[in-house]
XYZ file of C-alpha atoms in Angstrom:
532
model
C 0.000 0.000 0.000
C 2.767 2.417 1.011
C 4.760 1.599 -2.148
C 1.753 2.286 -4.394
C 1.116 5.641 -2.677
C 4.775 6.604 -3.112
C 4.655 5.513 -6.777
C 1.526 7.608 -7.439
C 3.111 10.585 -5.654
C 6.355 10.214 -7.638
C 4.568 9.924 -11.001
C 2.257 12.857 -10.142
C 5.136 15.159 -9.203
C 7.136 14.125 -12.274
C 4.241 14.711 -14.696
C 3.252 18.012 -13.030
C 6.856 19.290 -13.146
C 7.401 18.419 -16.820
C 3.972 19.731 -17.858
C 4.384 23.043 -16.021
C 7.868 23.588 -17.487
C 6.442 23.099 -20.989
C 3.312 25.184 -20.292
C 5.391 28.028 -18.841
C 7.232 28.370 -22.158
C 3.858 29.032 -23.789
C 2.785 31.397 -20.968
C 0.054 28.963 -19.873
C -0.964 28.928 -16.194
C 0.496 26.188 -13.974
C -3.087 25.527 -12.829
C -3.729 23.762 -16.148
C -0.709 21.538 -15.482
C -2.103 20.402 -12.133
C -5.576 19.717 -13.592
C -4.170 17.701 -16.528
C -1.911 15.781 -14.115
C -4.916 14.864 -11.972
C -6.796 13.609 -15.044
C -3.836 11.520 -16.272
C -3.143 9.981 -12.858
C -6.803 9.196 -12.058
C -7.268 7.384 -15.383
C -3.830 5.725 -15.304
C -4.251 4.247 -11.813
C -8.024 3.845 -12.253
C -9.163 5.633 -9.130
C -11.481 8.069 -10.880
C -14.381 8.625 -8.494
C -12.754 6.488 -5.793
C -13.391 7.185 -2.138
C -9.614 7.061 -1.655
C -9.544 10.573 -3.088
C -11.360 12.024 -0.070
C -8.071 12.651 1.752
C -6.643 14.409 -1.304
C -9.791 16.514 -1.660
C -9.546 17.513 2.000
C -5.924 18.593 1.470
C -7.030 20.495 -1.627
C -9.833 22.157 0.330
C -7.217 23.539 2.707
C -5.635 25.197 -0.310
C -8.834 27.264 -0.515
C -8.641 27.769 3.267
C -5.188 29.335 3.000
C -6.275 31.365 -0.023
C -9.219 32.766 1.946
C -6.836 33.473 4.817
C -4.683 35.634 2.513
C -7.842 37.431 1.342
C -8.619 38.156 4.984
C -5.097 39.571 5.401
C -5.878 42.023 2.590
C -9.299 42.852 4.077
C -8.927 44.460 7.459
C -12.189 45.224 9.290
C -11.798 48.942 8.577
C -11.254 48.275 4.864
C -14.240 45.930 4.795
C -16.406 48.724 6.194
C -15.161 51.071 3.469
C -15.927 48.451 0.800
C -19.310 47.397 2.220
C -21.179 48.892 -0.755
C -18.964 47.077 -3.273
C -19.186 43.791 -1.377
C -22.800 43.610 -0.294
C -24.594 45.604 -3.009
C -22.609 44.475 -6.061
C -22.110 40.971 -4.672
C -25.777 40.437 -3.826
C -26.977 41.786 -7.183
C -24.466 39.668 -9.128
C -25.319 36.417 -7.357
C -29.056 37.123 -7.196
C -29.652 38.216 -10.805
C -27.332 35.540 -12.277
C -29.024 32.808 -10.218
C -32.513 33.953 -11.267
C -31.700 33.854 -14.997
C -29.908 30.489 -14.781
C -32.777 29.045 -12.691
C -35.276 30.118 -15.355
C -33.243 28.478 -18.143
C -32.659 25.254 -16.179
C -36.311 24.889 -15.158
C -38.109 26.171 -18.252
C -35.718 25.473 -21.162
C -34.035 22.271 -19.925
C -37.159 21.189 -18.001
C -35.319 20.202 -14.812
C -37.183 19.952 -11.507
C -37.318 22.961 -9.149
C -34.764 21.596 -6.662
C -32.148 20.692 -9.288
C -32.663 24.041 -11.046
C -32.191 25.934 -7.767
C -28.967 24.060 -6.938
C -27.553 24.637 -10.450
C -28.501 28.330 -10.397
C -26.834 28.994 -7.039
C -23.709 26.962 -7.857
C -23.235 28.504 -11.327
C -23.658 32.042 -9.967
C -20.349 31.644 -8.066
C -16.925 32.424 -9.570
C -13.451 31.002 -8.975
C -11.717 32.655 -6.021
C -8.749 30.283 -6.337
C -7.879 31.147 -9.945
C -8.974 34.779 -10.172
C -7.466 35.915 -6.875
C -4.208 34.084 -7.618
C -3.971 35.999 -10.912
C -4.960 39.342 -9.380
C -2.363 39.046 -6.630
C 0.412 37.864 -8.959
C -0.258 40.494 -11.643
C -0.800 43.228 -8.989
C -4.157 43.956 -10.650
C -5.697 43.542 -7.201
C -5.110 47.271 -6.607
C -6.713 48.353 -9.904
C -10.377 49.509 -10.025
C -11.556 46.332 -11.765
C -9.419 44.211 -9.398
C -10.939 45.828 -6.324
C -14.486 45.301 -7.627
C -13.720 41.694 -8.572
C -12.319 40.928 -5.104
C -15.350 42.526 -3.436
C -17.775 40.326 -5.410
C -15.631 37.233 -4.763
C -15.727 37.931 -1.016
C -19.532 38.114 -1.091
C -19.698 34.895 -3.119
C -17.469 33.091 -0.617
C -19.691 34.289 2.218
C -22.784 33.271 0.214
C -21.492 29.683 0.076
C -22.407 29.319 3.765
C -26.206 29.848 3.408
C -26.171 27.897 0.113
C -24.679 24.813 1.805
C -27.142 25.195 4.681
C -29.986 25.378 2.164
C -28.744 22.088 0.718
C -28.988 20.494 4.168
C -32.512 21.858 4.488
C -33.532 20.451 1.079
C -32.134 17.047 2.070
C -33.921 16.972 5.434
C -37.711 17.149 5.260
C -38.046 16.972 9.059
C -36.052 20.166 9.635
C -38.015 23.420 9.421
C -36.595 26.421 7.596
C -36.953 28.612 10.676
C -34.889 26.144 12.716
C -32.106 26.163 10.097
C -32.167 29.964 9.934
C -32.081 30.332 13.735
C -29.255 27.817 14.129
C -27.224 29.480 11.366
C -27.654 32.986 12.799
C -26.784 31.767 16.298
C -23.697 29.859 15.130
C -22.447 32.793 13.021
C -22.907 35.185 15.946
C -21.015 32.858 18.307
C -18.083 32.462 15.866
C -17.780 36.185 15.058
C -18.110 37.321 18.694
C -15.611 34.689 19.869
C -13.087 35.415 17.098
C -13.165 39.188 17.551
C -12.974 39.073 21.365
C -11.209 36.149 23.027
C -9.980 34.744 19.687
C -8.367 38.082 18.791
C -6.497 38.183 22.104
C -5.284 34.586 21.645
C -4.120 35.306 18.094
C -2.279 38.496 19.101
C -0.654 36.738 22.079
C 0.473 33.777 19.937
C 2.012 36.009 17.281
C 3.722 38.272 19.804
C 5.063 35.338 21.841
C 6.423 33.501 18.783
C 7.842 36.721 17.321
C 9.678 37.569 20.567
C 11.171 34.064 20.625
C 12.920 34.905 17.307
C 12.440 31.378 15.975
C 11.057 31.310 12.440
C 9.639 27.803 12.803
C 7.798 28.806 15.996
C 6.249 31.840 14.292
C 5.199 29.747 11.289
C 3.805 27.066 13.605
C 1.719 29.714 15.388
C 0.324 30.985 12.079
C -0.586 27.459 10.942
C -2.208 26.782 14.332
C -4.296 29.964 13.993
C -5.451 29.152 10.430
C -6.278 25.498 11.091
C -7.821 26.226 14.512
C -10.115 28.932 13.137
C -11.075 26.691 10.197
C -11.939 23.742 12.461
C -13.995 25.993 14.749
C -16.043 27.286 11.811
C -16.507 23.777 10.412
C -17.671 22.390 13.771
C -20.278 25.165 13.912
C -21.665 24.096 10.530
C -19.819 26.535 8.254
C -17.075 26.073 5.656
C -13.432 25.768 6.709
C -12.605 28.890 4.672
C -15.074 31.059 6.636
C -13.023 30.641 9.815
C -9.698 31.263 8.077
C -11.097 34.406 6.426
C -12.051 35.868 9.819
C -8.630 34.908 11.259
C -6.969 36.716 8.349
C -9.084 39.826 8.980
C -7.998 39.861 12.624
C -4.296 39.567 11.751
C -4.752 42.298 9.103
C -5.286 44.733 11.980
C -1.837 43.890 13.435
C 1.640 44.817 12.164
C 2.419 41.130 11.548
C 0.218 40.780 8.445
C 3.011 41.331 5.857
C 5.306 38.725 7.450
C 2.445 36.258 7.913
C 1.438 36.504 4.253
C 5.014 35.941 3.006
C 5.569 32.994 5.379
C 2.525 31.003 4.267
C 2.782 31.776 0.538
C 4.590 28.540 -0.374
C 2.232 26.376 1.725
C -0.789 28.009 0.094
C 0.598 27.320 -3.390
C 1.315 23.643 -2.616
C -2.162 23.097 -1.185
C -3.785 24.877 -4.139
C -1.807 22.548 -6.405
C -3.380 19.597 -4.571
C -6.802 21.228 -4.992
C -6.451 21.562 -8.767
C -5.031 18.031 -8.964
C -8.180 16.748 -7.223
C -10.314 18.671 -9.757
C -8.495 16.982 -12.642
C -9.080 13.583 -11.042
C -12.868 14.107 -11.357
C -12.789 14.241 -15.149
C -14.311 11.236 -16.901
C -12.653 11.418 -20.321
C -15.108 9.053 -22.066
C -18.185 10.919 -20.794
C -16.517 14.234 -21.641
C -15.752 13.107 -25.212
C -19.303 11.859 -25.841
C -20.950 14.977 -24.357
C -18.343 17.545 -25.436
C -20.609 19.846 -27.464
C -23.343 19.927 -24.822
C -20.805 20.662 -22.051
C -19.255 23.495 -24.078
C -22.671 24.907 -25.040
C -23.885 25.019 -21.415
C -20.629 26.607 -20.274
C -20.735 29.294 -22.989
C -24.359 30.170 -22.155
C -23.627 30.413 -18.408
C -20.520 32.547 -18.935
C -22.360 34.883 -21.323
C -25.205 35.315 -18.826
C -22.833 36.084 -15.951
C -20.707 38.408 -18.093
C -23.771 40.371 -19.250
C -25.076 40.692 -15.674
C -21.700 41.892 -14.371
C -21.173 44.414 -17.191
C -24.617 45.958 -16.661
C -24.052 45.963 -12.898
C -20.600 47.583 -13.116
C -21.646 50.241 -15.644
C -23.691 51.890 -12.886
C -20.520 53.310 -11.346
C -17.582 52.264 -13.573
C -16.289 52.950 -17.059
C -16.796 50.479 -19.887
C -13.236 49.128 -19.735
C -13.324 48.259 -16.013
C -16.828 46.781 -16.387
C -15.728 44.446 -19.186
C -12.531 43.401 -17.372
C -14.543 42.611 -14.230
C -16.975 40.539 -16.323
C -14.127 38.578 -17.963
C -12.556 37.938 -14.551
C -15.773 36.648 -12.934
C -17.859 35.021 -15.687
C -16.541 31.490 -15.003
C -17.913 28.884 -12.556
C -16.039 28.571 -9.257
C -14.464 25.817 -7.177
C -17.111 26.053 -4.458
C -19.553 24.639 -7.018
C -17.780 21.288 -6.526
C -18.666 21.392 -2.831
C -22.308 22.174 -3.668
C -22.630 19.428 -6.284
C -20.823 16.891 -4.072
C -23.196 17.624 -1.188
C -26.203 17.396 -3.515
C -25.004 14.008 -4.795
C -24.326 12.725 -1.275
C -27.848 13.722 -0.194
C -29.266 12.317 -3.475
C -30.941 15.644 -4.274
C -29.715 15.448 -7.886
C -29.101 12.390 -10.060
C -25.625 10.893 -10.486
C -25.654 11.557 -14.250
C -26.667 15.206 -13.797
C -24.065 15.648 -11.033
C -21.310 14.227 -13.256
C -22.340 16.517 -16.116
C -22.353 19.615 -13.887
C -18.917 18.760 -12.495
C -17.579 18.444 -16.069
C -18.981 21.877 -16.982
C -17.314 23.352 -13.891
C -13.977 21.639 -14.609
C -13.974 22.890 -18.211
C -14.726 26.383 -16.911
C -11.725 26.244 -14.594
C -9.498 25.011 -17.439
C -10.562 27.932 -19.654
C -10.379 30.593 -16.923
C -6.558 30.928 -16.627
C -6.324 31.640 -20.360
C -8.988 34.338 -19.999
C -7.582 36.113 -16.939
C -3.999 35.971 -18.222
C -5.145 37.756 -21.388
C -7.761 39.954 -19.758
C -6.479 43.214 -21.270
C -6.326 41.764 -24.777
C -9.849 40.349 -24.482
C -11.183 43.635 -23.073
C -9.616 45.560 -25.989
C -11.848 43.576 -28.392
C -14.888 45.325 -26.894
C -13.495 48.730 -25.924
C -10.605 50.509 -27.628
C -8.487 52.669 -25.366
C -5.463 54.563 -26.582
C -4.108 54.935 -23.055
C -3.973 51.299 -21.969
C -1.167 49.905 -19.854
C -0.443 46.917 -22.081
C -0.411 49.048 -25.230
C 2.802 50.912 -24.437
C 5.080 50.687 -27.436
C 8.358 49.126 -26.225
C 11.070 51.778 -25.949
C 14.644 51.340 -27.192
C 16.331 53.378 -24.444
C 19.220 52.124 -22.326
C 20.659 53.540 -19.103
C 17.513 55.627 -18.744
C 15.669 56.670 -15.601
C 12.068 55.601 -15.026
C 10.077 58.164 -13.029
C 6.942 56.712 -11.468
C 4.341 59.376 -10.712
C 4.014 62.947 -11.987
C 2.557 64.919 -9.111
C 4.566 67.765 -7.515
C 7.658 65.676 -6.664
C 7.576 63.862 -10.000
C 7.463 67.158 -11.903
C 10.462 68.524 -10.016
C 12.391 65.270 -10.632
C 11.583 65.411 -14.367
C 12.676 69.063 -14.601
C 15.998 68.303 -12.874
C 16.653 65.268 -15.086
C 15.970 67.355 -18.189
C 18.265 70.096 -16.901
C 21.010 67.489 -16.426
C 20.317 66.191 -19.961
C 19.646 62.661 -18.692
C 17.412 60.210 -20.551
C 14.173 59.450 -18.698
C 10.593 58.241 -19.134
C 7.548 58.945 -16.999
C 4.868 56.416 -16.062
C 1.691 57.441 -14.242
C -1.776 56.000 -13.649
C -3.226 59.529 -13.691
C -4.271 60.395 -17.259
C -4.261 64.159 -16.591
C -0.670 63.946 -15.331
C 0.374 62.011 -18.444
C -1.205 64.608 -20.750
C 0.505 67.412 -18.793
C 3.887 65.685 -19.042
C 3.466 65.274 -22.809
C 2.559 68.946 -23.153
C 5.917 69.731 -21.529
C 7.655 67.553 -24.102
C 8.428 64.588 -21.855
C 8.207 60.949 -22.876
C 5.254 59.928 -20.697
C 2.967 56.872 -20.614
C -0.297 56.021 -18.944
C -0.290 52.756 -17.001
C 0.674 50.960 -13.819
C 4.366 50.257 -13.273
C 3.507 47.100 -11.324
C 2.062 45.526 -14.504
C 4.377 43.080 -16.280
C 3.661 44.452 -19.813
C 4.638 47.933 -18.607
C 7.840 46.713 -16.935
C 8.771 44.933 -20.157
C 7.849 47.832 -22.479
C 9.811 50.368 -20.410
C 12.823 48.014 -20.404
C 13.276 48.287 -16.653
C 16.117 45.739 -16.815
C 18.083 48.210 -19.014
C 17.373 51.272 -16.831
C 19.985 53.008 -14.682
C 17.462 53.747 -11.918
C 13.781 53.945 -11.020
C 12.536 56.912 -9.005
C 9.259 56.217 -7.162
C 7.467 59.488 -6.345
C 3.944 58.199 -5.600
C 2.544 59.184 -2.215
C 0.519 56.149 -1.069
C 2.511 53.595 0.971
C 0.520 50.638 -0.360
C 1.139 51.755 -3.938
C 4.877 52.124 -3.251
C 5.021 48.619 -1.789
C 3.132 47.013 -4.695
C 5.283 48.794 -7.291
C 8.584 47.981 -5.559
C 7.627 44.315 -5.117
C 6.666 44.008 -8.790
C 9.844 45.743 -10.017
C 12.143 43.629 -7.826
C 10.337 40.442 -8.798
C 10.810 41.337 -12.468
C 14.395 42.653 -12.103
C 16.013 41.941 -8.685
C 19.026 44.170 -9.471
C 16.869 47.275 -10.069
C 18.240 50.527 -8.629
C 15.154 51.704 -6.757
C 15.057 55.207 -5.252
C 11.913 55.753 -3.199
C 10.508 59.026 -1.918
C 9.126 58.682 1.634
C 7.312 61.142 3.887
C 7.550 59.346 7.233
C 9.967 56.987 8.983
C 7.099 54.509 9.322
C 7.084 54.165 5.533
C 10.775 53.268 5.554
C 10.161 50.613 8.200
C 7.266 49.146 6.182
C 9.459 48.926 3.058
C 12.612 47.805 4.862
C 12.144 44.127 3.931
C 12.431 44.971 0.210
C 15.813 45.374 -1.510
C 15.364 49.103 -2.137
C 18.608 50.883 -3.063
C 17.904 54.147 -1.259
C 15.211 56.163 0.467
C 14.817 59.930 0.265
C 12.948 61.422 3.222
C 11.290 64.510 1.741
C 10.849 66.369 5.041
C 14.302 65.413 6.298
C 16.005 66.622 3.104
C 14.000 69.859 3.216
C 15.114 70.419 6.829
C 18.791 69.889 5.896
C 18.497 72.424 3.065
C 16.870 74.950 5.406
C 19.718 74.587 7.879
C 22.311 74.840 5.088
C 20.706 78.018 3.736
C 20.534 79.546 7.220
C 24.294 79.155 7.815
């Protein structure tokens, strides 16, 4: 038994490694590699649909747990309050309207029963947190307008999974009244939230402080893992999803000064567990059934994605421009991983037929295979519907060498540009403020509209050939995102960052920034020099 497990593990790792190396050369997401590996292994060793996969699926589920934990780290309670309109209004409208339309089609057009139609509608209204958030965080699009709106809707969807799963339990149990389910859910949620934000918060803060003071990396990491798993188990025991507890734990840590270190420490564990999750998805694919029902699977998926995309575009256009609305729709029009949990529960409770359940899982799997291609090319796809001259991925690659890249063109950026011009040094300006870009061009500077943290922009501006990069933006978060992206793209970059407070320097200290310029400190030195 042990030898067979080791053999399967060895073959899986070997196939996944080779596949991902090949796929990377074609700029294809590693997620596809894990899914294909799962399909190959499940058919090779003939354990497709086996109960032996339950352990693997549980491991994979904890990939989502850690992903939700990192979302919580990005969503402090204060930020959640600021985004409440985006989360609860946009999220509710997206899920509600999408579910209504899909329910109508399933019940009226496909003539499915009410219960099956309701389950399909709710499951298909959800999007993929695992794939979309991974892309948004990696590409740094999480700080863009469409990224922020996408994350807000994803958060609502993840929270909506809780009542959806409870509804499934209600549909499976005729003896349980709806009022009892509702009361139990509200009571359990109140207990978890009150506990986590009172006694739980104190325990979390004490654990992190104690392990940090001990100056042992393994102790700190152990404390973080204990917090994530403990919060997840608590939520699960109260009848919620594992990820609900980890999300709340992440929100609590987001309020502390440990959140940056915590996120970096668990990054590799999250990626490994997500790999297991996508492997388990691939293992669900029945290749024969897929081949014989290919056109129907594709047709259903296309219809669902078009419905969701149309709903999201119309929803976003209320308060966003056409470009951001379309990009949000492309990011969220797929079917998400939580749909697997819904369909699995429905099959276990025999609410839907085995054949229908298998078909729905195939549609969801195909959606998750297609999604990485869509999100990785989101700007190109959006440009098919809306043409924008000032688009970050449309910067014509420059031919400069030993040039200076100036990020930002507010007061400090303008002074920097004037001094560089006076010194007859080659430089380019990049700003995400269109008015600033137009002003810079009026003054005869080489200026571009876009976000320096975007890979296409880094490539087009030939950052690896630059002599230095001067970061003049004012927001600390923006500075951190830009510096991380630049150093990830070109570790030897000569980064010069303008700071306004010592706290900013401390927050950026972990990055390999060449030098900091404290605006107020330098001004004070000049004042003293002039006074002498």
